[in-house]
């Protein structure tokens, strides 16, 4: 399988300064093994598809291909600010802040003490492109990752730097990787007294490995929405550091159907006093879909007055779908407010009867209940994104 | 006309209804009273098509057609409406969307064109005025965070919108203060006409002070044991059920 992955280490254009880092990562890549089901975070993941894929090299992309592909996903290039086509970033409606060439000292190969996997190292050994976006007040961006042909694998790093005292910043990330794979690392640095809304959405039959590291500084706010519910295979890891009085809300929907796999693993670490973190993830399992939520809130001794909450609810709509839900709290100090809850169940028969007794046919009533369940999470989104997500949910087969 | 003939029903093998006969003419209001566990709510559930109950004998006829075998939504389409004792709350389902879906589902069943959103809103808001309901409740989740009174008013609102041939009110008075009770009764009375029938299930006479019944039945141990007029309800209020054999 590793031999298959070596094909991905194709020679992209790298800045000279990156060569030593790439060599270090490539050497480490050759030593490290694929994650196995003995690793907790990969316990439910099936990686056999990695071997069965034939990876194709990057190719030259025609502009017409891009426009057509965007349109087929109801996206308009006018509403896109940056696009990463077949592993290369381009700016459309905005100027590129910091391109790969100028990111010296902003990219670091993970050290051994982190819980790194082969895919983390692969990202740096085979890095296709990287950019840094700086956010000052009220900057709103839409970034699209697009693979124009099947069987591609790209390793991309995206740094989001939200400058001090800058509020109302938003970034929407769309991933269109039909039958291809995106290995994406997002580093969000939310400096003090600033805010960022971050949403990811992934198109059907895409595969994504997402490593999201965020650093929420004093009195900052991060709202993260992870709605890549149309992908065929997702493995997300979020590692969030929360500073004093910072406010972090993470939410998302997991809607696996067919044989989709969606795994969200979240570590939120409170280091300083009076930080807030809320995790709210809802899953709806259909067919043989598998959803995994493993959320942890870790409150260090140095973080009195922390408010940490986790909520995971799941609906199972078939006998063969699987839902794994594990909200965890690890608290090293008394003076905190922490809650966690989880529920897994089927559609409530009383609710169904109620709607049907009002003349609403069975299938519509069932759909209304599912949409109602999903709506609880969608309502957490900024209004500007709610309609957009409603369209995606409809695309996924749920609509009233 | 609504008629029940020798109706028996069980749940999980336990017999609840043991041969009920009831005839409600168009325009009549019948009150069903009885002690706890006598089968009042079961009867309401069986009529409206709750599939938890198993009908073991008898017929349920609405205008001569047997409702047995019809799905709950089909019974609603035929004109049966049950105001629930405990209306469910579904937080993510917008109340307005629900009312519109319900109204248009019934219209579709009857072969009528659906109402568009503007006509729906106008119709719903007009009915809400009758019940002194706050229009903001339309923007909330269905019964989500509603007070007891708001939930019951929302039930009556649905009844006003769907205009059923037979409306069953299952302990609609429970949890209502006197003002809310009067408002709910006004809503029901506004619908009384020579075409529509009502079955009012209640424990107390106070609701019947505002919705005067034509006939009062006492249900005990799954059977109607006594039928009379309004004075029967007054006697129950004074003496309870102890005197019934």
XYZ file of C-alpha atoms in Angstrom:
645
model
C 0.000 0.000 0.000
C 2.865 2.357 0.806
C 4.273 1.652 -2.655
C 0.970 2.917 -4.037
C 1.243 6.064 -1.978
C 4.799 6.687 -3.166
C 3.301 7.452 -6.557
C 1.821 10.515 -4.953
C 5.247 11.969 -4.246
C 5.330 13.409 -7.722
C 7.603 16.331 -8.351
C 5.642 19.514 -7.946
C 7.265 22.920 -8.249
C 8.731 23.707 -4.851
C 10.492 26.814 -3.683
C 14.163 26.106 -3.046
C 13.924 26.695 0.686
C 11.414 23.852 0.926
C 13.742 21.145 -0.461
C 15.421 20.293 2.883
C 12.034 20.023 4.595
C 10.733 17.850 1.821
C 13.773 15.568 2.111
C 13.244 15.205 5.861
C 9.549 14.421 5.338
C 10.230 11.971 2.508
C 12.813 10.113 4.628
C 10.322 9.939 7.491
C 7.520 8.870 5.153
C 9.539 5.856 4.082
C 9.990 4.729 7.684
C 6.492 5.299 8.996
C 3.683 2.797 8.468
C 0.061 3.177 7.521
C -2.256 3.774 10.442
C -3.958 0.597 11.566
C -7.170 -0.129 13.435
C -5.046 -0.500 16.574
C -4.700 3.297 16.589
C -7.741 4.708 18.351
C -8.288 7.473 15.822
C -8.245 5.042 12.888
C -10.217 2.350 14.673
C -13.251 2.563 12.422
C -11.516 3.541 9.184
C -11.179 1.224 6.244
C -8.108 2.164 4.212
C -8.279 -0.557 1.590
C -9.383 1.968 -1.021
C -5.931 3.588 -0.859
C -4.431 0.466 -2.375
C -7.110 -0.095 -4.965
C -6.712 3.377 -6.459
C -4.507 4.043 -9.461
C -3.127 7.513 -8.844
C -2.768 9.712 -11.875
C -0.227 12.485 -12.311
C -1.273 16.121 -12.346
C -2.306 17.331 -15.754
C -2.811 20.653 -17.447
C -6.272 21.946 -16.782
C -8.489 23.626 -19.340
C -10.404 26.669 -18.166
C -13.623 25.327 -19.712
C -13.300 22.138 -17.608
C -13.182 24.258 -14.470
C -16.218 26.396 -15.326
C -18.227 23.318 -16.283
C -17.328 21.421 -13.155
C -18.192 24.337 -10.905
C -21.540 24.756 -12.636
C -22.375 21.094 -12.227
C -22.123 21.661 -8.470
C -24.241 24.824 -8.661
C -21.189 26.989 -8.000
C -20.413 30.155 -9.890
C -16.783 31.174 -10.381
C -17.860 34.761 -9.659
C -18.559 33.681 -6.102
C -15.158 32.041 -5.720
C -12.159 33.990 -4.490
C -9.478 31.338 -4.614
C -9.398 28.062 -6.416
C -6.931 25.248 -6.046
C -7.165 23.353 -9.343
C -5.521 19.958 -9.491
C -3.231 20.899 -6.646
C -2.331 24.467 -7.684
C -3.725 27.609 -6.103
C -5.009 30.459 -8.257
C -6.589 33.690 -7.242
C -9.848 34.633 -8.944
C -11.534 37.522 -7.218
C -8.912 38.435 -4.685
C -5.168 38.922 -4.536
C -3.153 36.028 -3.204
C -1.877 37.016 0.218
C 1.098 34.804 0.763
C 1.941 32.159 -1.847
C 3.971 28.989 -1.264
C 7.178 30.722 -2.422
C 6.953 33.151 0.464
C 5.940 30.791 3.238
C 9.391 30.089 4.609
C 9.165 29.556 8.389
C 5.380 29.099 8.079
C 5.550 25.400 7.231
C 6.933 22.819 9.635
C 7.124 19.079 9.241
C 5.428 17.594 12.344
C 7.858 16.354 14.962
C 7.893 12.867 16.442
C 6.220 13.901 19.698
C 2.944 14.616 17.917
C 0.632 11.766 17.153
C 1.591 11.828 13.496
C 0.442 9.350 10.904
C 1.692 8.443 7.479
C -0.831 10.816 5.933
C 0.486 13.759 7.988
C 3.998 13.076 6.789
C 2.844 12.435 3.233
C 1.354 15.914 3.233
C 4.797 17.448 3.694
C 6.732 14.930 1.617
C 4.425 15.407 -1.343
C 3.169 18.942 -0.710
C 1.562 20.209 -3.898
C 0.832 23.746 -2.843
C 0.316 25.977 0.172
C -0.966 29.464 0.808
C -1.584 31.745 3.728
C -4.620 34.013 3.867
C -4.628 36.962 6.211
C -7.921 38.206 7.570
C -8.469 41.744 8.619
C -11.932 43.045 9.511
C -14.991 41.575 7.710
C -13.122 39.654 5.032
C -15.351 37.033 3.440
C -13.811 34.396 1.198
C -14.837 31.316 -0.721
C -12.021 28.879 -1.479
C -12.626 25.915 -3.783
C -10.481 22.823 -4.064
C -11.089 21.132 -7.386
C -9.824 17.954 -9.010
C -10.718 17.926 -12.703
C -10.012 14.233 -13.278
C -10.455 11.071 -11.265
C -7.823 9.252 -9.209
C -5.878 12.332 -8.161
C -4.351 12.788 -4.722
C -3.228 16.202 -3.556
C -1.488 17.363 -0.417
C -2.296 20.961 0.419
C -1.674 23.309 3.307
C -3.880 26.307 3.993
C -2.898 28.788 6.696
C -5.574 31.161 7.966
C -4.206 34.065 9.910
C -6.839 36.248 11.552
C -5.214 39.467 12.615
C -5.630 41.010 16.045
C -8.829 43.004 16.707
C -10.445 41.950 13.433
C -13.988 40.633 13.613
C -16.671 39.208 11.278
C -14.319 37.221 9.073
C -15.690 34.274 7.131
C -14.223 31.551 4.973
C -16.201 28.901 3.132
C -14.219 25.968 1.778
C -15.719 23.748 -0.941
C -13.982 20.539 -1.885
C -14.873 18.998 -5.244
C -12.844 15.828 -5.575
C -15.018 13.287 -7.374
C -13.252 9.910 -7.029
C -10.097 11.720 -5.944
C -8.524 12.450 -2.584
C -7.557 15.666 -0.850
C -5.106 15.490 2.031
C -5.632 18.948 3.515
C -4.043 20.647 6.460
C -5.668 23.837 7.760
C -3.909 25.938 10.359
C -6.120 28.638 11.831
C -4.469 31.290 13.964
C -7.134 33.457 15.531
C -5.367 36.301 17.214
C -6.750 38.071 20.256
C -10.110 39.887 20.049
C -10.737 38.639 16.522
C -13.222 36.208 15.030
C -13.519 33.689 12.207
C -16.397 31.611 10.826
C -15.020 28.620 8.966
C -17.125 26.155 6.994
C -16.106 23.142 4.943
C -18.310 21.332 2.444
C -17.268 18.392 0.292
C -18.922 17.230 -2.921
C -20.289 13.725 -3.438
C -17.886 10.797 -3.874
C -14.908 12.880 -2.751
C -12.441 11.612 -0.212
C -10.808 13.929 2.267
C -8.298 13.668 5.054
C -8.513 16.922 6.977
C -6.151 17.947 9.725
C -7.302 21.161 11.302
C -5.171 22.848 13.894
C -6.527 26.028 15.459
C -5.106 28.372 17.994
C -7.763 30.653 19.506
C -6.012 33.455 21.341
C -7.347 35.564 24.210
C -10.949 36.809 23.748
C -11.080 35.498 20.195
C -13.953 33.538 18.648
C -13.876 30.595 16.244
C -17.045 29.126 14.738
C -16.250 25.990 12.799
C -18.893 24.219 10.683
C -17.935 20.921 9.127
C -20.595 19.858 6.686
C -18.690 17.613 4.332
C -21.577 15.187 4.435
C -21.628 14.282 0.773
C -18.160 12.791 0.680
C -17.675 9.068 0.323
C -14.805 8.959 2.805
C -13.863 11.544 5.445
C -11.295 11.494 8.180
C -11.174 14.756 10.091
C -9.034 15.649 13.022
C -9.468 18.950 14.805
C -6.958 20.017 17.385
C -7.946 23.304 18.996
C -6.065 25.264 21.652
C -8.264 27.649 23.613
C -6.726 30.649 25.332
C -8.250 32.810 28.100
C -11.850 33.950 27.435
C -11.702 32.598 23.896
C -14.925 31.150 22.526
C -14.841 28.116 20.234
C -17.949 26.565 18.677
C -17.601 23.546 16.447
C -20.572 21.913 14.823
C -21.325 19.647 11.961
C -23.466 17.116 10.241
C -22.529 13.594 9.384
C -24.886 12.128 6.776
C -23.317 8.918 5.522
C -25.306 6.825 3.062
C -24.450 3.952 0.709
C -21.058 2.882 2.069
C -19.917 6.396 3.043
C -17.589 6.830 5.981
C -17.420 10.065 7.987
C -15.164 10.279 11.006
C -14.761 13.412 13.071
C -12.251 13.419 15.874
C -11.967 16.559 17.949
C -9.608 17.597 20.698
C -10.288 20.946 22.318
C -7.720 21.894 24.911
C -8.382 24.659 27.423
C -5.097 26.082 28.674
C -6.222 29.342 30.280
C -9.078 30.678 32.443
C -12.664 31.344 31.334
C -12.474 29.820 27.880
C -15.609 28.442 26.228
C -15.979 25.524 23.867
C -19.111 23.970 22.424
C -19.182 20.913 20.215
C -22.453 19.978 18.558
C -22.488 17.183 15.992
C -25.534 15.455 14.529
C -25.449 12.284 12.441
C -28.010 10.609 10.226
C -27.030 7.123 9.065
C -28.566 5.477 5.999
C -27.878 2.289 4.037
C -24.455 0.969 5.129
C -23.115 4.407 6.046
C -20.811 4.764 9.010
C -20.474 7.911 11.165
C -17.945 8.369 13.938
C -17.865 11.245 16.407
C -15.125 11.278 18.992
C -15.016 14.604 20.762
C -12.789 15.455 23.664
C -12.654 18.559 25.795
C -9.519 18.722 27.913
C -9.424 21.253 30.737
C -5.952 21.869 32.136
C -5.251 22.882 35.728
C -4.426 26.344 34.436
C -7.961 26.870 33.098
C -10.430 27.662 35.928
C -13.830 29.013 34.918
C -13.872 26.980 31.703
C -17.249 26.270 30.084
C -16.951 23.159 27.898
C -19.938 21.394 26.349
C -20.377 18.525 23.945
C -23.527 17.260 22.334
C -23.811 14.416 19.851
C -27.131 13.159 18.537
C -27.692 10.514 15.910
C -30.577 9.085 13.931
C -30.278 5.630 12.432
C -32.473 5.139 9.386
C -31.391 1.666 8.383
C -30.499 -1.558 10.131
C -27.083 -1.705 8.508
C -25.806 1.810 9.177
C -23.378 2.297 12.059
C -23.014 5.231 14.420
C -20.175 5.532 16.907
C -20.448 8.392 19.348
C -18.007 9.174 22.106
C -18.076 12.559 23.834
C -15.312 12.760 26.440
C -14.315 15.227 29.107
C -10.915 15.291 30.777
C -10.907 17.788 33.625
C -7.921 18.604 35.846
C -9.528 21.360 37.939
C -12.743 21.795 39.988
C -13.894 25.288 39.138
C -15.368 24.532 35.703
C -18.707 24.041 34.005
C -18.642 21.002 31.740
C -21.432 18.987 30.142
C -21.595 16.208 27.647
C -24.455 14.282 26.137
C -25.043 11.748 23.439
C -28.062 9.976 21.997
C -28.533 7.458 19.231
C -31.970 6.377 18.124
C -34.490 5.897 15.395
C -37.236 8.244 14.234
C -39.634 8.983 17.063
C -42.843 7.079 16.341
C -44.978 9.548 18.313
C -43.749 12.438 16.193
C -44.375 10.440 13.043
C -47.927 9.581 14.128
C -48.598 13.206 15.007
C -47.624 14.452 11.546
C -49.486 11.638 9.801
C -52.612 12.325 11.834
C -52.550 15.781 10.212
C -52.766 14.246 6.753
C -49.039 14.311 5.997
C -48.068 11.098 4.168
C -45.560 8.729 5.794
C -42.534 9.496 3.595
C -43.028 13.256 3.801
C -43.581 13.068 7.559
C -40.392 11.038 7.958
C -38.476 13.515 5.822
C -39.823 16.433 7.836
C -38.600 14.852 11.059
C -35.155 14.166 9.578
C -34.937 17.702 8.175
C -36.079 19.056 11.538
C -33.326 17.099 13.252
C -30.718 18.411 10.805
C -32.120 21.928 11.038
C -31.035 22.223 14.670
C -27.429 22.255 13.500
C -28.011 24.305 10.347
C -29.540 27.077 12.457
C -26.154 27.511 14.118
C -24.717 28.705 10.813
C -24.472 32.383 9.927
C -27.651 33.231 7.986
C -25.729 33.848 4.784
C -24.655 30.196 4.692
C -27.944 28.606 5.763
C -29.632 28.642 2.331
C -26.486 27.330 0.732
C -26.380 24.369 3.088
C -30.133 23.794 2.658
C -29.477 23.349 -1.071
C -26.739 20.834 -0.312
C -28.989 18.942 2.086
C -31.644 18.813 -0.634
C -29.036 17.498 -3.035
C -28.372 14.767 -0.495
C -31.955 13.611 -0.671
C -33.541 15.339 2.302
C -36.043 18.073 1.676
C -39.525 19.037 2.747
C -72.689 10.654 10.417
C -70.034 8.949 12.532
C -70.714 5.524 13.949
C -68.825 2.929 15.963
C -70.237 -0.590 16.025
C -69.189 -3.154 18.636
C -65.585 -1.899 18.640
C -63.006 -3.954 20.530
C -59.272 -3.223 20.549
C -56.151 -4.337 22.354
C -52.581 -3.246 22.802
C -49.751 -5.725 23.391
C -52.346 -8.454 23.930
C -54.218 -6.483 26.610
C -57.856 -5.781 25.757
C -58.761 -2.128 26.332
C -61.984 -1.572 24.385
C -64.641 -4.231 24.849
C -67.458 -3.669 22.417
C -68.225 0.045 22.073
C -71.278 1.305 20.223
C -71.580 5.007 19.473
C -73.509 7.099 16.965
C -72.760 10.814 16.484
C -75.026 12.675 14.100
C -73.791 15.643 12.049
C -73.855 18.806 14.126
C -73.788 16.942 17.461
C -71.265 17.204 20.263
C -70.804 14.059 22.334
C -68.796 14.105 25.537
C -66.969 10.978 26.681
C -66.229 10.914 30.401
C -64.875 8.181 32.578
C -62.362 7.288 35.277
C -58.639 6.924 34.577
C -57.824 3.821 32.556
C -61.353 3.377 31.250
C -60.206 3.505 27.575
C -61.082 7.092 26.575
C -57.732 7.942 24.980
C -57.488 4.474 23.456
C -60.816 5.038 21.745
C -59.587 8.378 20.393
C -56.345 6.743 19.206
C -58.128 3.841 17.528
C -60.451 6.191 15.616
C -57.549 8.313 14.383
C -55.556 5.278 13.237
C -52.825 4.849 15.866
C -51.170 1.652 14.676
C -50.134 0.653 18.209
C -53.688 -0.557 18.752
C -55.078 -3.707 17.253
C -58.769 -3.727 16.359
C -60.101 -7.172 17.191
C -63.762 -6.610 16.336
C -66.227 -4.002 15.157
C -66.433 -1.176 12.656
C -65.685 2.553 12.547
C -67.845 4.286 9.969
C -67.625 7.873 8.764
C -70.449 8.783 6.429
C -70.960 5.079 5.847
C -67.337 4.309 4.859
C -65.345 1.954 7.076
C -62.144 3.597 8.324
C -60.647 0.235 9.297
C -57.502 -0.400 7.278
C -56.953 3.264 6.432
C -53.638 4.881 7.399
C -53.664 7.803 9.863
C -53.004 10.270 7.020
C -55.836 8.768 4.978
C -58.225 9.067 7.914
C -57.205 12.708 8.250
C -57.935 13.113 4.556
C -61.357 11.546 5.094
C -62.057 14.184 7.729
C -60.990 12.745 11.089
C -59.084 15.075 13.390
C -57.648 14.240 16.798
C -56.557 17.058 19.120
C -53.894 15.269 21.142
C -53.830 15.207 24.913
C -50.041 15.593 24.753
C -49.117 17.277 21.458
C -45.532 16.366 20.506
C -42.835 18.991 20.070
C -40.542 18.699 17.053
C -37.950 21.390 17.468
C -36.462 21.609 13.967
C -39.796 21.498 12.112
C -40.978 25.055 11.638
C -44.613 25.495 12.765
C -45.538 27.430 9.626
C -43.960 24.791 7.352
C -45.814 22.086 9.256
C -49.188 23.842 8.996
C -48.707 24.451 5.288
C -47.643 20.836 4.680
C -50.651 19.582 6.621
C -53.129 21.881 4.905
C -51.869 21.050 1.427
C -51.654 17.313 2.116
C -55.328 17.299 3.047
C -56.159 19.414 -0.009
C -54.255 17.025 -2.235
C -56.130 14.075 -0.718
C -59.378 15.830 -1.554
C -58.204 16.527 -5.105
C -57.832 20.278 -4.541
C -54.976 22.506 -5.725
C -52.394 23.340 -3.038
C -52.451 26.818 -1.543
C -49.359 28.904 -2.152
C -47.332 30.252 0.747
C -49.004 33.688 0.708
C -52.548 32.277 0.799
C -51.497 29.868 3.545
C -50.046 32.599 5.727
C -53.134 34.766 5.307
C -55.457 31.885 6.163
C -53.407 30.782 9.151
C -53.073 34.291 10.553
C -56.825 34.860 10.282
C -57.518 31.671 12.238
C -54.863 32.587 14.802
C -56.699 35.825 15.533
C -59.763 33.835 16.571
C -57.634 32.006 19.116
C -55.738 35.115 20.271
C -52.470 33.432 19.253
C -49.188 35.271 18.877
C -48.120 35.106 15.177
C -44.526 34.682 16.355
C -45.434 31.088 17.211
C -45.421 30.388 13.467
C -41.690 30.990 13.305
C -40.890 28.600 16.141
C -40.371 24.855 15.954
C -43.599 22.837 16.098
C -44.784 23.113 19.714
C -41.158 23.694 20.678
C -40.996 25.573 23.958
C -44.740 26.283 23.753
C -46.587 26.616 27.049
C -49.365 24.094 27.785
C -51.957 26.639 26.667
C -50.073 27.499 23.466
C -49.835 23.836 22.537
C -53.561 23.300 22.982
C -54.357 26.456 21.018
C -52.065 25.203 18.264
C -54.126 21.990 18.209
C -57.341 23.941 17.813
C -55.693 26.117 15.155
C -54.980 22.960 13.157
C -58.580 21.889 13.587
C -59.818 25.243 12.310
C -57.530 25.012 9.294
C -58.254 21.417 8.350
C -62.026 21.684 8.841
C -62.618 18.029 9.692
C -65.953 16.232 9.547
C -65.237 14.622 12.921
C -63.093 16.333 15.544
C -62.019 14.431 18.640
C -60.695 16.536 21.497
C -58.705 14.316 23.846
C -58.572 16.080 27.240
C -57.954 19.390 25.515
C -58.803 21.107 28.813
C -55.929 19.536 30.737
C -53.294 22.067 31.704
C -55.354 25.086 30.622
C -56.074 28.102 32.760
C -59.598 29.484 32.663
C -58.856 32.155 30.025
C -57.173 29.674 27.720
C -60.034 27.245 28.265
C -62.550 29.908 27.180
C -60.478 30.756 24.088
C -60.178 27.116 23.078
C -63.915 26.618 23.608
C -64.635 29.697 21.473
C -62.577 28.168 18.694
C -64.483 24.907 18.903
C -67.862 26.625 19.099
C -66.969 28.720 16.046
C -66.711 25.484 14.097
C -69.948 23.936 15.261
C -72.394 23.576 12.427
C -74.899 21.075 11.123
C -72.270 19.172 9.071
C -69.592 18.606 11.683
C -69.469 16.209 14.628
C -67.411 16.470 17.803
C -66.317 13.956 20.407
C -65.013 15.689 23.514
C -63.047 13.475 25.895
C -62.736 15.022 29.321
C -62.512 14.359 33.030
C -64.200 17.539 34.111
C -67.450 19.377 33.652
C -65.717 22.763 33.345
C -64.911 22.308 29.625
C -68.503 21.262 29.035
C -69.671 24.538 30.596
C -68.221 26.227 27.516
C -68.747 23.513 24.911
C -72.245 22.340 25.753
C -72.606 18.691 24.679
C -75.737 17.188 23.157
C -74.993 13.768 24.627
C -72.760 12.584 27.478
C -71.414 9.013 27.643
C -69.626 7.362 30.523
C -66.916 4.918 29.559
C -65.827 2.387 32.146
C -63.628 -0.667 31.738
C -63.694 -0.385 27.944
C -67.469 -0.088 27.599
C -70.018 2.713 27.460
C -71.982 2.047 30.623
C -74.293 5.050 30.689
C -75.539 7.678 28.258
C -77.417 10.834 29.115
C -77.582 14.562 28.605
C -75.542 17.428 30.067
C -76.954 16.773 33.551
C -74.986 13.518 33.629
C -71.766 15.516 33.538
C -73.054 17.701 36.373
C -73.819 14.626 38.471
C -70.320 13.225 37.855
C -68.803 16.529 38.949
C -70.710 16.326 42.248
C -70.613 12.605 42.991
C -67.634 11.195 41.055
C -67.750 7.709 39.567
C -68.326 5.730 42.767
C -72.069 5.311 42.193
C -71.544 3.594 38.824
C -71.763 -0.166 38.862
